[in-house]
Amino acid sequence: MLQEAVDALIDNSRKKPGPVTSKDGHPFKSISDALVGKKGRFRQNLLGKRVDYSGRSVIVVGPHLKMYQVGIPRDMAAKLFEPW
């Protein structure tokens, strides 16, 4: 009984008969659920830090660019390289 409760606390989705649920039928959130996935602790808080002097855009081909060159939009370049 205690072992089943500890197992549900660590990973509630892997229980054989089904996850431990509340009175209204919703499964309890386990430690594993809080860590993994898109809304988990790693992706939500630890990996998503802000970085200075960076930008985000869509990659497209540029026939006028050489293989070792990168083209960025003018407004992005102005924002990234403006003086403090």
Tab-separated table of C-alpha atoms in Angstrom:
chain	number	residue	atom	x	y	z
A	1	MET	CA	0.000	0.000	0.000
A	2	LEU	CA	2.779	2.436	0.933
A	3	GLN	CA	4.866	1.303	-2.050
A	4	GLU	CA	1.952	1.974	-4.410
A	5	ALA	CA	1.565	5.486	-3.012
A	6	VAL	CA	5.287	6.177	-3.463
A	7	ASP	CA	5.166	4.785	-7.016
A	8	ALA	CA	2.218	7.050	-7.830
A	9	LEU	CA	4.073	10.034	-6.389
A	10	ILE	CA	7.115	9.375	-8.579
A	11	ASP	CA	5.313	8.414	-11.814
A	12	ASN	CA	1.529	8.159	-11.698
A	13	SER	CA	1.095	7.396	-15.411
A	14	ARG	CA	2.939	4.034	-15.258
A	15	LYS	CA	0.676	2.315	-12.741
A	16	LYS	CA	-0.674	-1.014	-14.030
A	17	PRO	CA	-4.401	-0.833	-13.213
A	18	GLY	CA	-4.428	2.890	-14.016
A	19	PRO	CA	-3.294	6.144	-12.436
A	20	VAL	CA	-4.339	7.152	-8.937
A	21	THR	CA	-7.176	9.650	-9.306
A	22	SER	CA	-8.960	12.191	-7.158
A	23	LYS	CA	-12.627	11.934	-6.178
A	24	ASP	CA	-13.742	13.579	-9.422
A	25	GLY	CA	-11.672	11.200	-11.571
A	26	HIS	CA	-8.717	13.424	-12.503
A	27	PRO	CA	-5.309	11.713	-12.180
A	28	PHE	CA	-2.911	13.199	-9.649
A	29	LYS	CA	0.150	14.983	-11.055
A	30	SER	CA	3.353	13.114	-10.214
A	31	ILE	CA	6.944	14.326	-9.957
A	32	SER	CA	7.628	12.859	-13.391
A	33	ASP	CA	4.714	14.818	-14.880
A	34	ALA	CA	6.103	18.042	-13.428
A	35	LEU	CA	9.512	17.487	-15.053
A	36	VAL	CA	8.828	16.144	-18.551
A	37	GLY	CA	6.960	17.538	-21.527
A	38	LYS	CA	6.476	20.968	-23.016
A	39	LYS	CA	4.999	22.379	-19.811
A	40	GLY	CA	7.550	20.611	-17.598
A	41	ARG	CA	10.132	22.263	-15.396
A	42	PHE	CA	13.060	21.731	-17.762
A	43	ARG	CA	11.575	23.185	-20.933
A	44	GLN	CA	9.418	25.818	-19.281
A	45	ASN	CA	11.897	27.344	-16.833
A	46	LEU	CA	15.424	26.012	-17.122
A	47	LEU	CA	15.990	25.932	-20.885
A	48	GLY	CA	14.017	29.040	-21.813
A	49	LYS	CA	16.365	31.748	-20.586
A	50	ARG	CA	16.653	35.141	-22.267
A	51	VAL	CA	19.820	35.834	-24.246
A	52	ASP	CA	21.148	39.309	-25.033
A	53	TYR	CA	22.041	40.278	-28.613
A	54	SER	CA	20.058	37.539	-30.301
A	55	GLY	CA	17.161	37.414	-32.718
A	56	ARG	CA	14.683	34.964	-34.129
A	57	SER	CA	13.537	34.759	-37.716
A	58	VAL	CA	12.633	32.375	-40.530
A	59	ILE	CA	15.415	30.830	-42.607
A	60	VAL	CA	15.040	31.286	-46.363
A	61	VAL	CA	17.402	30.828	-49.285
A	62	GLY	CA	19.272	33.788	-50.696
A	63	PRO	CA	20.650	33.292	-54.210
A	64	HIS	CA	22.873	36.362	-53.879
A	65	LEU	CA	24.632	35.023	-50.753
A	66	LYS	CA	27.736	32.864	-50.754
A	67	MET	CA	27.836	29.572	-48.836
A	68	TYR	CA	29.658	31.126	-45.874
A	69	GLN	CA	27.416	34.219	-45.582
A	70	VAL	CA	24.266	34.850	-43.589
A	71	GLY	CA	21.685	37.483	-44.440
A	72	ILE	CA	19.468	39.075	-41.809
A	73	PRO	CA	16.718	41.693	-42.216
A	74	ARG	CA	17.804	45.344	-41.924
A	75	ASP	CA	15.480	46.151	-39.029
A	76	MET	CA	16.769	43.151	-37.066
A	77	ALA	CA	20.382	44.111	-37.762
A	78	ALA	CA	19.687	47.693	-36.667
A	79	LYS	CA	18.105	46.480	-33.430
A	80	LEU	CA	20.866	43.941	-32.675
A	81	PHE	CA	23.807	46.210	-33.430
A	82	GLU	CA	22.512	49.546	-32.124
A	83	PRO	CA	24.738	51.250	-29.553
A	84	TRP	CA	23.661	51.137	-25.932
